[in-house]
Each structure stands twice: as C-alpha cells, then as structure tokens.
C-alpha cells in the first residue's frame, strides 16, 4: 500500500473551517435551491437548478441536513431553522415523486431517499419522510431478480441487455435495512442480503480491483461477464466504482456482520490506495497514475474517506486508528487542493470531480468532467461531519 506515514492530517482548525464554509455555502444557496435542486454536476464550477428528476437529488437535501446538524450543534438556531425549512420543502417534493412514481424506475432509491427522507425522519421524526422512504424501499425491491438474486440497476426488467447489477448499488441497500427495521418486515433485508452476496461474489476481481457492472444469464442466473459503463475500459478499475466498493463493503459489514466482508474491504481499499497519485486524490480511472494529465475524481476521495471512517468503528486497534488517520490525510489533501474556499469561484464545495468521461473504450458522453458534483460535495460534508463528532449516520 502507498506509504502515507509522512502525510499530514487535516487539523481540528481546518476541519472547523471546512465545515463553517460548507454551511455558509449551503445557506447562501438556499434562495436558489429550495424549491429546486442543484444539478448533478456544475458547469464552469456553478450548479444550475433542476427539478426533482435525477438520481442525484437526494445529495443536495443531504447537504442541507448536514448543515442543519452542524448549526444546531453550534447553537446557531436561526440558521438551523432556515435549513430545516428548506429540507422539509424538499422532503415534500420527494414524497410527491415516489407517490407519483416519477422517474423512480431504477435502483437509485437509496441515493435519493436516504440522505433526504431517512435523514429527515431520524433527525426530526417527520412521518411524511418515513412514509416516502418506505415507499422508496418498496419501489427498490420491485427491481429484484429472484433467479439471478440481484437488484437490476437500469432499464426494463425483461431485457437481457439490462440483466446486470452495478457496484454503486451497495450504497442503495442501507435503505432496505432501514425499511425492515422500521416496518418489522424482513423482506427488504432479505433482498438486500441476497444482492450483497451476488455483488461481492462477482464484482470483485481476483486482484481486488472491481467491475463497474456485471451481467448474468437471464434464464439460469449464472454469472456471465463484467463490463464497464463509466470507467476507462472493461478491464480497468473506474475510480468511483472502487470507491463505492470501499464504502459499500463497510456498509455490507455493518448490516450483515460477516467477517469475510471486512477482509474484502481491506483488499479493495488496498487496491485503491495502491493506484493513487501522491496527493491521494485519484484520477477518474485507477488506470491512470502519478503524472497523468487525465482529470481527477475528487468525489471518490471523499467517498473512500467515509468508508474508512465507517469501517474504523468495527475493527480493533491499531487498524481503526490507521483508517481514521488515512481518512484525515485524504481529507487534508481534498481540503488543501480541491475544496472551494471562496463563493465567487463556485457555488459548490469541491472542485475537480468527474461524472461521465468519454474514452475510446466506453460509451459515455462527456459531461461533468473536472467540475464539482453533487455527491462529491455531499460525501465531503459527511466525512467532515464524521470526524467532527459521533454522527448518527443516515445510511
Ligand atoms: N452512481 C453513478 C455514479 O457514481 O456516477
């Protein structure tokens, strides 16, 4: 693994400054982004407003809830009230979206409903948020294939070209565990567990790099082949896919208690660390190393920091201290080199992320490249919050 022993960690002062500025940005954005949401990615480092129509809307509401928590904790009740009001306007929007089944025919119910509605319910007891999140879990399990034992990511359920899972889905599953706990109905948890098992058995390669997506035989459910969608090429490791793997394995352990998942977490993390440039913020695909001119994906760094901090709760010393220290080193680099520090530069929080980059070997369109993206901002705030205190997590 990359030797990070000499690297500096984010200090308490920097942590406080980062959270203060993040909250100021979120508060400053409420005028434009209460009835509307920030787009998935910025353009020229500025987000434009969109309706509640994308898979990414939950992250903006999640940022508002994190800012709300920070302000409450620091006795800023007026700011907290403004933030709560904005988040509650958005919870109503999420409620309408799931009741009307508006753009919910995909697997991203967890990304949409966990940082928005599960958070709302956990923080304020909002029963509309609870209802919306349970409906979202119900919607998510409609995408389960009992033959292949996985949740299908995208597209019509009867199309062989869509009969696949994707690594990102690991972060959609905490919604199912939450729904089982809340309703007392174990069906959500059972499906989550089947999916995790199928995903872990197939998306993690022998060298512990990961496939972005994995296809199965529609008739037999047998594993067929891996492929990429957003990565550079089929055999490479898309940086964010690997990052979803790191955080996803930490969540998988949290909910299943399976020790072998800790081991998988260790190896997937090691592969990620072994393919980082010196400043610990990956290029958009781990194929590219130090000195590359390819764009970075700073969002992966924050996602991995969250995964490390999550796993630090379950392992003994000195491993836990190592993961916490590593997360602090990653965040130091994100804070120093990537975080927005002036609202005139951007209305987001973290620059230099990559959403969708075209390569000669993928079918991606080019957008959100070397920009802020909304989950990068959210997970940056989540990682800072996790370091700031003992956080009752949304996931
Ligand atoms: N889940 C889609 C992405 O990470 O871009």
mmCIF file of C-alpha atoms and ligand atoms in Angstrom:
data_model
loop_
_atom_site.group_PDB
_atom_site.id
_atom_site.type_symbol
_atom_site.label_atom_id
_atom_site.label_comp_id
_atom_site.label_asym_id
_atom_site.label_seq_id
_atom_site.Cartn_x
_atom_site.Cartn_y
_atom_site.Cartn_z
ATOM 1 C CA UNK A 1 0.000 0.000 0.000
ATOM 2 C CA UNK A 2 1.138 3.569 -0.706
ATOM 3 C CA UNK A 3 3.272 4.714 2.234
ATOM 4 C CA UNK A 4 1.370 7.616 3.791
ATOM 5 C CA UNK A 5 3.234 7.679 7.102
ATOM 6 C CA UNK A 6 4.689 11.142 6.461
ATOM 7 C CA UNK A 7 1.441 12.724 5.292
ATOM 8 C CA UNK A 8 -0.234 15.479 7.317
ATOM 9 C CA UNK A 9 -3.760 15.011 8.647
ATOM 10 C CA UNK A 10 -6.495 17.606 8.497
ATOM 11 C CA UNK A 11 -6.285 19.608 11.727
ATOM 12 C CA UNK A 12 -9.184 20.455 14.042
ATOM 13 C CA UNK A 13 -8.954 24.095 12.909
ATOM 14 C CA UNK A 14 -9.101 23.107 9.239
ATOM 15 C CA UNK A 15 -11.984 20.767 9.962
ATOM 16 C CA UNK A 16 -13.934 23.569 11.649
ATOM 17 C CA UNK A 17 -13.095 25.980 8.812
ATOM 18 C CA UNK A 18 -14.189 23.424 6.211
ATOM 19 C CA UNK A 19 -17.497 22.787 7.956
ATOM 20 C CA UNK A 20 -18.098 26.503 8.565
ATOM 21 C CA UNK A 21 -17.511 27.318 4.920
ATOM 22 C CA UNK A 22 -19.610 24.358 3.707
ATOM 23 C CA UNK A 23 -22.516 25.523 5.859
ATOM 24 C CA UNK A 24 -22.129 29.090 4.633
ATOM 25 C CA UNK A 25 -22.224 27.849 1.027
ATOM 26 C CA UNK A 26 -25.313 25.733 1.664
ATOM 27 C CA UNK A 27 -27.069 28.616 3.448
ATOM 28 C CA UNK A 28 -26.114 31.007 0.662
ATOM 29 C CA UNK A 29 -27.570 28.599 -1.907
ATOM 30 C CA UNK A 30 -30.987 28.228 -0.285
ATOM 31 C CA UNK A 31 -32.503 31.169 -2.169
ATOM 32 C CA UNK A 32 -31.930 29.447 -5.490
ATOM 33 C CA UNK A 33 -32.097 25.840 -4.320
ATOM 34 C CA UNK A 34 -35.068 25.255 -2.034
ATOM 35 C CA UNK A 35 -37.909 24.718 -4.489
ATOM 36 C CA UNK A 36 -35.313 23.452 -6.911
ATOM 37 C CA UNK A 37 -32.234 21.270 -6.574
ATOM 38 C CA UNK A 38 -28.624 21.544 -7.602
ATOM 39 C CA UNK A 39 -27.854 19.681 -10.820
ATOM 40 C CA UNK A 40 -25.715 16.539 -10.668
ATOM 41 C CA UNK A 41 -22.657 18.496 -11.785
ATOM 42 C CA UNK A 42 -21.558 22.091 -12.059
ATOM 43 C CA UNK A 43 -20.815 23.889 -15.330
ATOM 44 C CA UNK A 44 -17.865 26.257 -15.057
ATOM 45 C CA UNK A 45 -17.968 25.345 -11.325
ATOM 46 C CA UNK A 46 -21.522 26.629 -10.844
ATOM 47 C CA UNK A 47 -24.535 24.400 -10.383
ATOM 48 C CA UNK A 48 -27.689 25.251 -12.231
ATOM 49 C CA UNK A 49 -31.116 24.474 -10.766
ATOM 50 C CA UNK A 50 -33.095 21.372 -11.743
ATOM 51 C CA UNK A 51 -36.368 19.791 -10.644
ATOM 52 C CA UNK A 52 -36.581 16.583 -8.626
ATOM 53 C CA UNK A 53 -35.938 14.343 -11.629
ATOM 54 C CA UNK A 54 -32.444 12.875 -11.435
ATOM 55 C CA UNK A 55 -30.882 10.044 -9.395
ATOM 56 C CA UNK A 56 -28.793 12.650 -7.590
ATOM 57 C CA UNK A 57 -31.348 14.961 -5.968
ATOM 58 C CA UNK A 58 -31.034 13.393 -2.516
ATOM 59 C CA UNK A 59 -27.466 14.598 -2.096
ATOM 60 C CA UNK A 60 -28.419 18.272 -2.103
ATOM 61 C CA UNK A 61 -31.084 17.675 0.557
ATOM 62 C CA UNK A 62 -28.496 15.634 2.450
ATOM 63 C CA UNK A 63 -26.101 18.576 2.437
ATOM 64 C CA UNK A 64 -28.864 20.734 3.877
ATOM 65 C CA UNK A 65 -29.479 18.214 6.675
ATOM 66 C CA UNK A 66 -25.757 18.013 7.456
ATOM 67 C CA UNK A 67 -25.593 21.814 7.608
ATOM 68 C CA UNK A 68 -28.688 21.790 9.830
ATOM 69 C CA UNK A 69 -26.998 19.356 12.217
ATOM 70 C CA UNK A 70 -23.821 21.445 12.297
ATOM 71 C CA UNK A 71 -25.689 24.683 13.019
ATOM 72 C CA UNK A 72 -27.766 23.068 15.764
ATOM 73 C CA UNK A 73 -24.660 21.666 17.361
ATOM 74 C CA UNK A 74 -23.075 25.096 17.340
ATOM 75 C CA UNK A 75 -26.090 26.892 18.795
ATOM 76 C CA UNK A 76 -27.000 28.640 15.518
ATOM 77 C CA UNK A 77 -30.720 28.074 15.907
ATOM 78 C CA UNK A 78 -31.861 30.676 13.346
ATOM 79 C CA UNK A 79 -29.689 29.189 10.618
ATOM 80 C CA UNK A 80 -30.798 25.712 11.654
ATOM 81 C CA UNK A 81 -34.449 26.735 11.312
ATOM 82 C CA UNK A 82 -33.864 28.073 7.787
ATOM 83 C CA UNK A 83 -32.096 24.889 6.807
ATOM 84 C CA UNK A 84 -34.787 22.683 8.295
ATOM 85 C CA UNK A 85 -37.487 24.579 6.453
ATOM 86 C CA UNK A 86 -35.672 24.163 3.118
ATOM 87 C CA UNK A 87 -35.046 20.469 3.703
ATOM 88 C CA UNK A 88 -38.696 19.947 4.615
ATOM 89 C CA UNK A 89 -39.836 21.646 1.393
ATOM 90 C CA UNK A 90 -37.659 19.113 -0.397
ATOM 91 C CA UNK A 91 -38.968 16.172 1.621
ATOM 92 C CA UNK A 92 -42.443 17.073 0.331
ATOM 93 C CA UNK A 93 -41.033 17.003 -3.193
ATOM 94 C CA UNK A 94 -39.561 13.534 -2.551
ATOM 95 C CA UNK A 95 -42.909 12.403 -1.169
ATOM 96 C CA UNK A 96 -44.725 13.522 -4.339
ATOM 97 C CA UNK A 97 -42.053 11.949 -6.504
ATOM 98 C CA UNK A 98 -42.413 8.477 -5.035
ATOM 99 C CA UNK A 99 -46.216 8.618 -4.736
ATOM 100 C CA UNK A 100 -46.452 9.672 -8.393
ATOM 101 C CA UNK A 101 -43.723 7.185 -9.383
ATOM 102 C CA UNK A 102 -41.946 9.972 -11.183
ATOM 103 C CA UNK A 103 -38.510 8.877 -12.519
ATOM 104 C CA UNK A 104 -38.130 6.095 -9.998
ATOM 105 C CA UNK A 105 -37.811 3.116 -12.331
ATOM 106 C CA UNK A 106 -34.172 2.467 -11.465
ATOM 107 C CA UNK A 107 -32.171 1.265 -8.476
ATOM 108 C CA UNK A 108 -31.076 4.606 -7.035
ATOM 109 C CA UNK A 109 -33.807 4.788 -4.415
ATOM 110 C CA UNK A 110 -31.180 4.710 -1.654
ATOM 111 C CA UNK A 111 -29.178 7.603 -3.064
ATOM 112 C CA UNK A 112 -32.420 9.538 -3.428
ATOM 113 C CA UNK A 113 -34.253 8.724 -0.214
ATOM 114 C CA UNK A 114 -31.562 8.022 2.393
ATOM 115 C CA UNK A 115 -29.859 11.436 2.723
ATOM 116 C CA UNK A 116 -33.191 13.230 2.223
ATOM 117 C CA UNK A 117 -36.066 11.328 3.838
ATOM 118 C CA UNK A 118 -34.387 8.772 6.131
ATOM 119 C CA UNK A 119 -32.287 11.684 7.402
ATOM 120 C CA UNK A 120 -35.412 13.813 7.926
ATOM 121 C CA UNK A 121 -37.108 11.041 9.874
ATOM 122 C CA UNK A 122 -34.057 10.307 12.005
ATOM 123 C CA UNK A 123 -33.441 13.978 12.781
ATOM 124 C CA UNK A 124 -36.954 15.333 13.214
ATOM 125 C CA UNK A 125 -39.381 12.395 13.286
ATOM 126 C CA UNK A 126 -41.030 13.637 10.062
ATOM 127 C CA UNK A 127 -43.658 10.973 9.302
ATOM 128 C CA UNK A 128 -44.160 12.020 5.660
ATOM 129 C CA UNK A 129 -40.436 11.430 5.185
ATOM 130 C CA UNK A 130 -40.778 7.996 6.782
ATOM 131 C CA UNK A 131 -43.688 7.128 4.509
ATOM 132 C CA UNK A 132 -41.795 8.313 1.434
ATOM 133 C CA UNK A 133 -38.688 6.325 2.363
ATOM 134 C CA UNK A 134 -40.673 3.122 2.980
ATOM 135 C CA UNK A 135 -42.378 3.577 -0.409
ATOM 136 C CA UNK A 136 -38.934 4.061 -1.968
ATOM 137 C CA UNK A 137 -37.741 0.795 -0.414
ATOM 138 C CA UNK A 138 -40.858 -0.912 -1.786
ATOM 139 C CA UNK A 139 -40.047 0.518 -5.197
ATOM 140 C CA UNK A 140 -36.434 -0.639 -4.976
ATOM 141 C CA UNK A 141 -37.363 -4.272 -4.316
ATOM 142 C CA UNK A 142 -39.509 -4.347 -7.471
ATOM 143 C CA UNK A 143 -36.156 -4.434 -9.276
ATOM 144 C CA UNK A 144 -35.051 -7.661 -7.622
ATOM 145 C CA UNK A 145 -34.494 -10.695 -9.831
ATOM 146 C CA UNK A 146 -35.037 -13.898 -7.810
ATOM 147 C CA UNK A 147 -33.293 -16.057 -10.429
ATOM 148 C CA UNK A 148 -30.076 -14.037 -10.543
ATOM 149 C CA UNK A 149 -30.532 -12.886 -6.911
ATOM 150 C CA UNK A 150 -29.680 -9.247 -7.549
ATOM 151 C CA UNK A 151 -31.291 -5.845 -7.952
ATOM 152 C CA UNK A 152 -31.166 -4.664 -11.553
ATOM 153 C CA UNK A 153 -29.718 -1.198 -11.939
ATOM 154 C CA UNK A 154 -31.243 0.318 -15.009
ATOM 155 C CA UNK A 155 -33.704 -0.253 -17.828
ATOM 156 C CA UNK A 156 -36.658 -2.555 -18.431
ATOM 157 C CA UNK A 157 -36.638 -5.664 -16.275
ATOM 158 C CA UNK A 158 -37.276 -8.082 -19.141
ATOM 159 C CA UNK A 159 -34.358 -7.025 -21.353
ATOM 160 C CA UNK A 160 -31.252 -9.292 -21.357
ATOM 161 C CA UNK A 161 -29.043 -6.291 -22.163
ATOM 162 C CA UNK A 162 -30.076 -4.822 -18.808
ATOM 163 C CA UNK A 163 -29.780 -8.002 -16.764
ATOM 164 C CA UNK A 164 -26.927 -6.722 -14.646
ATOM 165 C CA UNK A 165 -26.024 -5.230 -11.301
ATOM 166 C CA UNK A 166 -23.632 -2.352 -10.701
ATOM 167 C CA UNK A 167 -21.218 -1.792 -7.831
ATOM 168 C CA UNK A 168 -22.761 1.595 -6.949
ATOM 169 C CA UNK A 169 -25.892 -0.236 -5.738
ATOM 170 C CA UNK A 170 -24.172 -1.229 -2.484
ATOM 171 C CA UNK A 171 -24.972 2.278 -1.224
ATOM 172 C CA UNK A 172 -28.650 1.868 -2.128
ATOM 173 C CA UNK A 173 -29.038 -1.059 0.256
ATOM 174 C CA UNK A 174 -28.945 0.698 3.662
ATOM 175 C CA UNK A 175 -32.427 1.981 2.707
ATOM 176 C CA UNK A 176 -33.647 -1.620 2.653
ATOM 177 C CA UNK A 177 -32.148 -2.425 6.053
ATOM 178 C CA UNK A 178 -33.690 0.724 7.458
ATOM 179 C CA UNK A 179 -37.099 -0.198 5.981
ATOM 180 C CA UNK A 180 -37.014 -3.662 7.580
ATOM 181 C CA UNK A 181 -36.091 -2.209 10.936
ATOM 182 C CA UNK A 182 -38.795 0.462 10.678
ATOM 183 C CA UNK A 183 -41.635 -1.718 9.403
ATOM 184 C CA UNK A 184 -40.724 -5.020 11.041
ATOM 185 C CA UNK A 185 -40.975 -6.683 7.627
ATOM 186 C CA UNK A 186 -37.842 -8.678 6.879
ATOM 187 C CA UNK A 187 -38.390 -8.844 3.096
ATOM 188 C CA UNK A 188 -36.324 -5.727 2.391
ATOM 189 C CA UNK A 189 -33.380 -7.019 4.401
ATOM 190 C CA UNK A 190 -33.555 -10.458 2.773
ATOM 191 C CA UNK A 191 -33.350 -8.946 -0.698
ATOM 192 C CA UNK A 192 -30.510 -6.640 0.335
ATOM 193 C CA UNK A 193 -28.579 -9.610 1.690
ATOM 194 C CA UNK A 194 -29.058 -11.670 -1.491
ATOM 195 C CA UNK A 195 -27.922 -8.741 -3.600
ATOM 196 C CA UNK A 196 -24.837 -8.090 -1.475
ATOM 197 C CA UNK A 197 -23.840 -11.727 -1.728
ATOM 198 C CA UNK A 198 -24.237 -11.786 -5.517
ATOM 199 C CA UNK A 199 -22.444 -8.465 -5.908
ATOM 200 C CA UNK A 200 -19.488 -9.378 -3.681
ATOM 201 C CA UNK A 201 -19.094 -12.745 -5.392
ATOM 202 C CA UNK A 202 -18.916 -11.179 -8.843
ATOM 203 C CA UNK A 203 -17.827 -7.534 -8.987
ATOM 204 C CA UNK A 204 -14.605 -8.021 -7.019
ATOM 205 C CA UNK A 205 -11.907 -9.426 -9.269
ATOM 206 C CA UNK A 206 -9.068 -11.699 -8.175
ATOM 207 C CA UNK A 207 -6.690 -8.771 -7.758
ATOM 208 C CA UNK A 208 -9.369 -6.862 -5.772
ATOM 209 C CA UNK A 209 -9.979 -4.288 -8.453
ATOM 210 C CA UNK A 210 -13.679 -4.109 -9.273
ATOM 211 C CA UNK A 211 -16.028 -4.335 -12.200
ATOM 212 C CA UNK A 212 -18.382 -1.422 -12.559
ATOM 213 C CA UNK A 213 -21.184 -3.659 -13.836
ATOM 214 C CA UNK A 214 -21.740 -7.409 -14.035
ATOM 215 C CA UNK A 215 -24.108 -9.360 -16.295
ATOM 216 C CA UNK A 216 -25.885 -12.636 -15.562
ATOM 217 C CA UNK A 217 -27.602 -15.234 -17.692
ATOM 218 C CA UNK A 218 -31.266 -14.354 -17.680
ATOM 219 C CA UNK A 219 -32.505 -17.959 -17.809
ATOM 220 C CA UNK A 220 -30.200 -19.563 -15.265
ATOM 221 C CA UNK A 221 -28.977 -16.599 -13.239
ATOM 222 C CA UNK A 222 -25.388 -17.793 -13.760
ATOM 223 C CA UNK A 223 -22.656 -15.111 -13.715
ATOM 224 C CA UNK A 224 -21.820 -14.082 -17.266
ATOM 225 C CA UNK A 225 -19.367 -11.233 -17.635
ATOM 226 C CA UNK A 226 -18.205 -7.912 -16.230
ATOM 227 C CA UNK A 227 -18.106 -4.675 -18.158
ATOM 228 C CA UNK A 228 -17.692 -1.004 -17.530
ATOM 229 C CA UNK A 229 -20.026 1.828 -18.184
ATOM 230 C CA UNK A 230 -18.327 4.905 -16.716
ATOM 231 C CA UNK A 231 -14.784 3.548 -16.444
ATOM 232 C CA UNK A 232 -11.999 3.910 -18.996
ATOM 233 C CA UNK A 233 -12.217 0.341 -20.314
ATOM 234 C CA UNK A 234 -13.699 -3.002 -19.334
ATOM 235 C CA UNK A 235 -10.642 -4.373 -17.536
ATOM 236 C CA UNK A 236 -9.731 -1.180 -15.688
ATOM 237 C CA UNK A 237 -10.968 -0.010 -12.283
ATOM 238 C CA UNK A 238 -13.207 3.037 -12.505
ATOM 239 C CA UNK A 239 -12.127 5.145 -9.523
ATOM 240 C CA UNK A 240 -15.616 5.838 -8.254
ATOM 241 C CA UNK A 241 -16.640 2.221 -8.709
ATOM 242 C CA UNK A 242 -13.746 1.204 -6.468
ATOM 243 C CA UNK A 243 -14.768 3.954 -4.014
ATOM 244 C CA UNK A 244 -18.369 2.699 -3.953
ATOM 245 C CA UNK A 245 -16.802 -0.709 -3.277
ATOM 246 C CA UNK A 246 -14.845 0.610 -0.274
ATOM 247 C CA UNK A 247 -17.810 2.377 1.344
ATOM 248 C CA UNK A 248 -20.175 -0.358 0.160
ATOM 249 C CA UNK A 249 -18.164 -3.119 1.858
ATOM 250 C CA UNK A 250 -18.096 -1.128 5.101
ATOM 251 C CA UNK A 251 -21.907 -0.829 4.943
ATOM 252 C CA UNK A 252 -22.206 -4.502 3.982
ATOM 253 C CA UNK A 253 -20.295 -5.439 7.115
ATOM 254 C CA UNK A 254 -22.297 -3.046 9.271
ATOM 255 C CA UNK A 255 -25.555 -4.711 8.246
ATOM 256 C CA UNK A 256 -24.567 -8.362 7.855
ATOM 257 C CA UNK A 257 -21.833 -8.732 10.471
ATOM 258 C CA UNK A 258 -19.996 -11.086 8.085
ATOM 259 C CA UNK A 259 -16.294 -11.105 8.970
ATOM 260 C CA UNK A 260 -15.255 -12.060 5.437
ATOM 261 C CA UNK A 261 -16.635 -8.706 4.280
ATOM 262 C CA UNK A 262 -14.057 -6.947 6.470
ATOM 263 C CA UNK A 263 -11.395 -8.880 4.670
ATOM 264 C CA UNK A 264 -12.847 -7.888 1.297
ATOM 265 C CA UNK A 265 -12.944 -4.273 2.496
ATOM 266 C CA UNK A 266 -9.235 -4.445 3.363
ATOM 267 C CA UNK A 267 -8.261 -5.745 -0.059
ATOM 268 C CA UNK A 268 -10.497 -3.439 -2.098
ATOM 269 C CA UNK A 269 -9.132 -0.485 -0.100
ATOM 270 C CA UNK A 270 -5.566 -1.646 -0.589
ATOM 271 C CA UNK A 271 -6.054 -1.865 -4.350
ATOM 272 C CA UNK A 272 -7.475 1.664 -4.355
ATOM 273 C CA UNK A 273 -4.588 3.020 -2.260
ATOM 274 C CA UNK A 274 -2.023 1.294 -4.462
ATOM 275 C CA UNK A 275 -3.315 3.147 -7.503
ATOM 276 C CA UNK A 276 -3.433 6.687 -6.168
ATOM 277 C CA UNK A 277 -1.251 9.583 -7.175
ATOM 278 C CA UNK A 278 0.838 11.198 -4.444
ATOM 279 C CA UNK A 279 -1.863 13.608 -3.284
ATOM 280 C CA UNK A 280 -4.334 10.774 -2.554
ATOM 281 C CA UNK A 281 -6.998 12.065 -4.941
ATOM 282 C CA UNK A 282 -7.477 9.603 -7.822
ATOM 283 C CA UNK A 283 -7.680 10.220 -11.489
ATOM 284 C CA UNK A 284 -11.128 9.267 -12.812
ATOM 285 C CA UNK A 285 -9.936 5.736 -13.507
ATOM 286 C CA UNK A 286 -7.279 3.899 -11.481
ATOM 287 C CA UNK A 287 -5.595 3.010 -14.769
ATOM 288 C CA UNK A 288 -4.009 6.465 -14.559
ATOM 289 C CA UNK A 289 -1.292 7.209 -12.038
ATOM 290 C CA UNK A 290 1.024 9.966 -10.856
ATOM 291 C CA UNK A 291 1.797 12.490 -13.580
ATOM 292 C CA UNK A 292 -1.194 11.674 -15.777
ATOM 293 C CA UNK A 293 -2.985 14.553 -17.481
ATOM 294 C CA UNK A 294 -6.362 12.818 -17.164
ATOM 295 C CA UNK A 295 -8.991 14.534 -15.000
ATOM 296 C CA UNK A 296 -9.337 13.688 -11.311
ATOM 297 C CA UNK A 297 -12.366 12.421 -9.485
ATOM 298 C CA UNK A 298 -12.216 14.153 -6.111
ATOM 299 C CA UNK A 299 -15.629 12.700 -5.196
ATOM 300 C CA UNK A 300 -14.018 9.246 -4.950
ATOM 301 C CA UNK A 301 -11.607 10.552 -2.308
ATOM 302 C CA UNK A 302 -14.450 11.759 -0.074
ATOM 303 C CA UNK A 303 -16.470 8.557 -0.588
ATOM 304 C CA UNK A 304 -13.435 6.479 0.428
ATOM 305 C CA UNK A 305 -12.851 8.702 3.479
ATOM 306 C CA UNK A 306 -16.435 7.961 4.597
ATOM 307 C CA UNK A 307 -15.897 4.231 4.047
ATOM 308 C CA UNK A 308 -12.681 4.270 6.086
ATOM 309 C CA UNK A 309 -14.359 6.132 8.932
ATOM 310 C CA UNK A 310 -17.277 3.714 8.851
ATOM 311 C CA UNK A 311 -15.000 0.657 9.000
ATOM 312 C CA UNK A 312 -12.914 2.205 11.788
ATOM 313 C CA UNK A 313 -15.921 1.570 14.056
ATOM 314 C CA UNK A 314 -15.775 -2.198 13.600
ATOM 315 C CA UNK A 315 -12.099 -3.161 13.650
ATOM 316 C CA UNK A 316 -9.706 -3.246 16.588
ATOM 317 C CA UNK A 317 -6.658 -1.087 17.209
ATOM 318 C CA UNK A 318 -4.296 -0.297 15.540
ATOM 319 C CA UNK A 319 -6.318 -0.875 12.354
ATOM 320 C CA UNK A 320 -9.077 1.536 13.389
ATOM 321 C CA UNK A 321 -6.568 4.301 14.099
ATOM 322 C CA UNK A 322 -4.934 3.649 10.747
ATOM 323 C CA UNK A 323 -8.242 4.056 8.882
ATOM 324 C CA UNK A 324 -9.124 7.227 10.789
ATOM 325 C CA UNK A 325 -5.657 8.667 10.149
ATOM 326 C CA UNK A 326 -5.861 7.758 6.480
ATOM 327 C CA UNK A 327 -9.261 9.434 6.159
ATOM 328 C CA UNK A 328 -7.803 12.559 7.787
ATOM 329 C CA UNK A 329 -4.890 12.530 5.329
ATOM 330 C CA UNK A 330 -7.211 12.183 2.356
ATOM 331 C CA UNK A 331 -9.395 14.994 3.650
ATOM 332 C CA UNK A 332 -6.363 17.191 4.257
ATOM 333 C CA UNK A 333 -5.492 16.828 0.591
ATOM 334 C CA UNK A 334 -9.084 17.437 -0.534
ATOM 335 C CA UNK A 335 -9.302 20.477 1.732
ATOM 336 C CA UNK A 336 -5.942 21.919 0.665
ATOM 337 C CA UNK A 337 -6.081 21.242 -3.049
ATOM 338 C CA UNK A 338 -9.673 20.769 -4.134
ATOM 339 C CA UNK A 339 -12.164 22.368 -1.725
ATOM 340 C CA UNK A 340 -13.805 25.660 -2.658
ATOM 341 C CA UNK A 341 -12.774 28.434 -0.268
ATOM 342 C CA UNK A 342 -14.395 31.402 -1.994
ATOM 343 C CA UNK A 343 -18.031 31.563 -3.078
ATOM 344 C CA UNK A 344 -17.042 33.700 -6.061
ATOM 345 C CA UNK A 345 -15.211 30.701 -7.524
ATOM 346 C CA UNK A 346 -18.066 28.206 -7.230
ATOM 347 C CA UNK A 347 -21.433 27.627 -5.580
ATOM 348 C CA UNK A 348 -20.313 24.071 -4.798
ATOM 349 C CA UNK A 349 -17.957 22.614 -2.213
ATOM 350 C CA UNK A 350 -15.302 20.540 -4.009
ATOM 351 C CA UNK A 351 -13.769 21.111 -7.433
ATOM 352 C CA UNK A 352 -12.214 18.606 -9.872
ATOM 353 C CA UNK A 353 -14.665 15.735 -9.884
ATOM 354 C CA UNK A 354 -15.590 13.656 -12.888
ATOM 355 C CA UNK A 355 -19.086 12.389 -13.553
ATOM 356 C CA UNK A 356 -19.047 10.998 -17.076
ATOM 357 C CA UNK A 357 -15.905 10.947 -19.170
ATOM 358 C CA UNK A 358 -15.738 9.595 -22.682
ATOM 359 C CA UNK A 359 -12.927 7.185 -23.564
ATOM 360 C CA UNK A 360 -12.197 5.202 -26.752
ATOM 361 C CA UNK A 361 -13.500 2.130 -24.902
ATOM 362 C CA UNK A 362 -16.676 3.324 -23.199
ATOM 363 C CA UNK A 363 -19.977 4.688 -24.460
ATOM 364 C CA UNK A 364 -20.119 7.660 -22.082
ATOM 365 C CA UNK A 365 -20.961 11.156 -23.114
ATOM 366 C CA UNK A 366 -18.654 13.866 -21.827
ATOM 367 C CA UNK A 367 -20.263 15.881 -19.044
ATOM 368 C CA UNK A 368 -19.429 16.901 -15.509
ATOM 369 C CA UNK A 369 -15.705 16.437 -16.170
ATOM 370 C CA UNK A 370 -13.355 18.435 -13.924
ATOM 371 C CA UNK A 371 -16.317 20.038 -12.189
ATOM 372 C CA UNK A 372 -17.997 19.881 -8.807
ATOM 373 C CA UNK A 373 -20.520 17.121 -8.489
ATOM 374 C CA UNK A 374 -23.303 16.900 -6.000
ATOM 375 C CA UNK A 375 -22.339 13.598 -4.357
ATOM 376 C CA UNK A 376 -18.726 14.756 -4.118
ATOM 377 C CA UNK A 377 -19.959 17.770 -2.150
ATOM 378 C CA UNK A 378 -22.279 15.645 -0.020
ATOM 379 C CA UNK A 379 -19.691 12.997 0.904
ATOM 380 C CA UNK A 380 -17.097 15.683 1.646
ATOM 381 C CA UNK A 381 -19.519 17.161 4.186
ATOM 382 C CA UNK A 382 -20.379 13.710 5.510
ATOM 383 C CA UNK A 383 -16.713 12.821 6.004
ATOM 384 C CA UNK A 384 -16.067 16.134 7.788
ATOM 385 C CA UNK A 385 -19.127 15.544 9.958
ATOM 386 C CA UNK A 386 -17.964 12.032 10.818
ATOM 387 C CA UNK A 387 -14.652 13.494 12.010
ATOM 388 C CA UNK A 388 -16.319 16.331 13.870
ATOM 389 C CA UNK A 389 -18.312 14.067 16.171
ATOM 390 C CA UNK A 390 -20.011 10.755 16.761
ATOM 391 C CA UNK A 391 -22.515 11.005 13.919
ATOM 392 C CA UNK A 392 -25.805 9.116 13.794
ATOM 393 C CA UNK A 393 -25.479 8.181 10.175
ATOM 394 C CA UNK A 394 -28.194 8.430 7.540
ATOM 395 C CA UNK A 395 -27.061 5.259 5.704
HETATM 396 N N1 LIG B 1 -23.800 6.127 -9.396
HETATM 397 C C1 LIG B 1 -23.387 6.808 -10.556
HETATM 398 C C2 LIG B 1 -22.064 7.457 -10.397
HETATM 399 O O1 LIG B 1 -21.344 7.221 -9.435
HETATM 400 O O2 LIG B 1 -21.709 8.228 -11.280
#
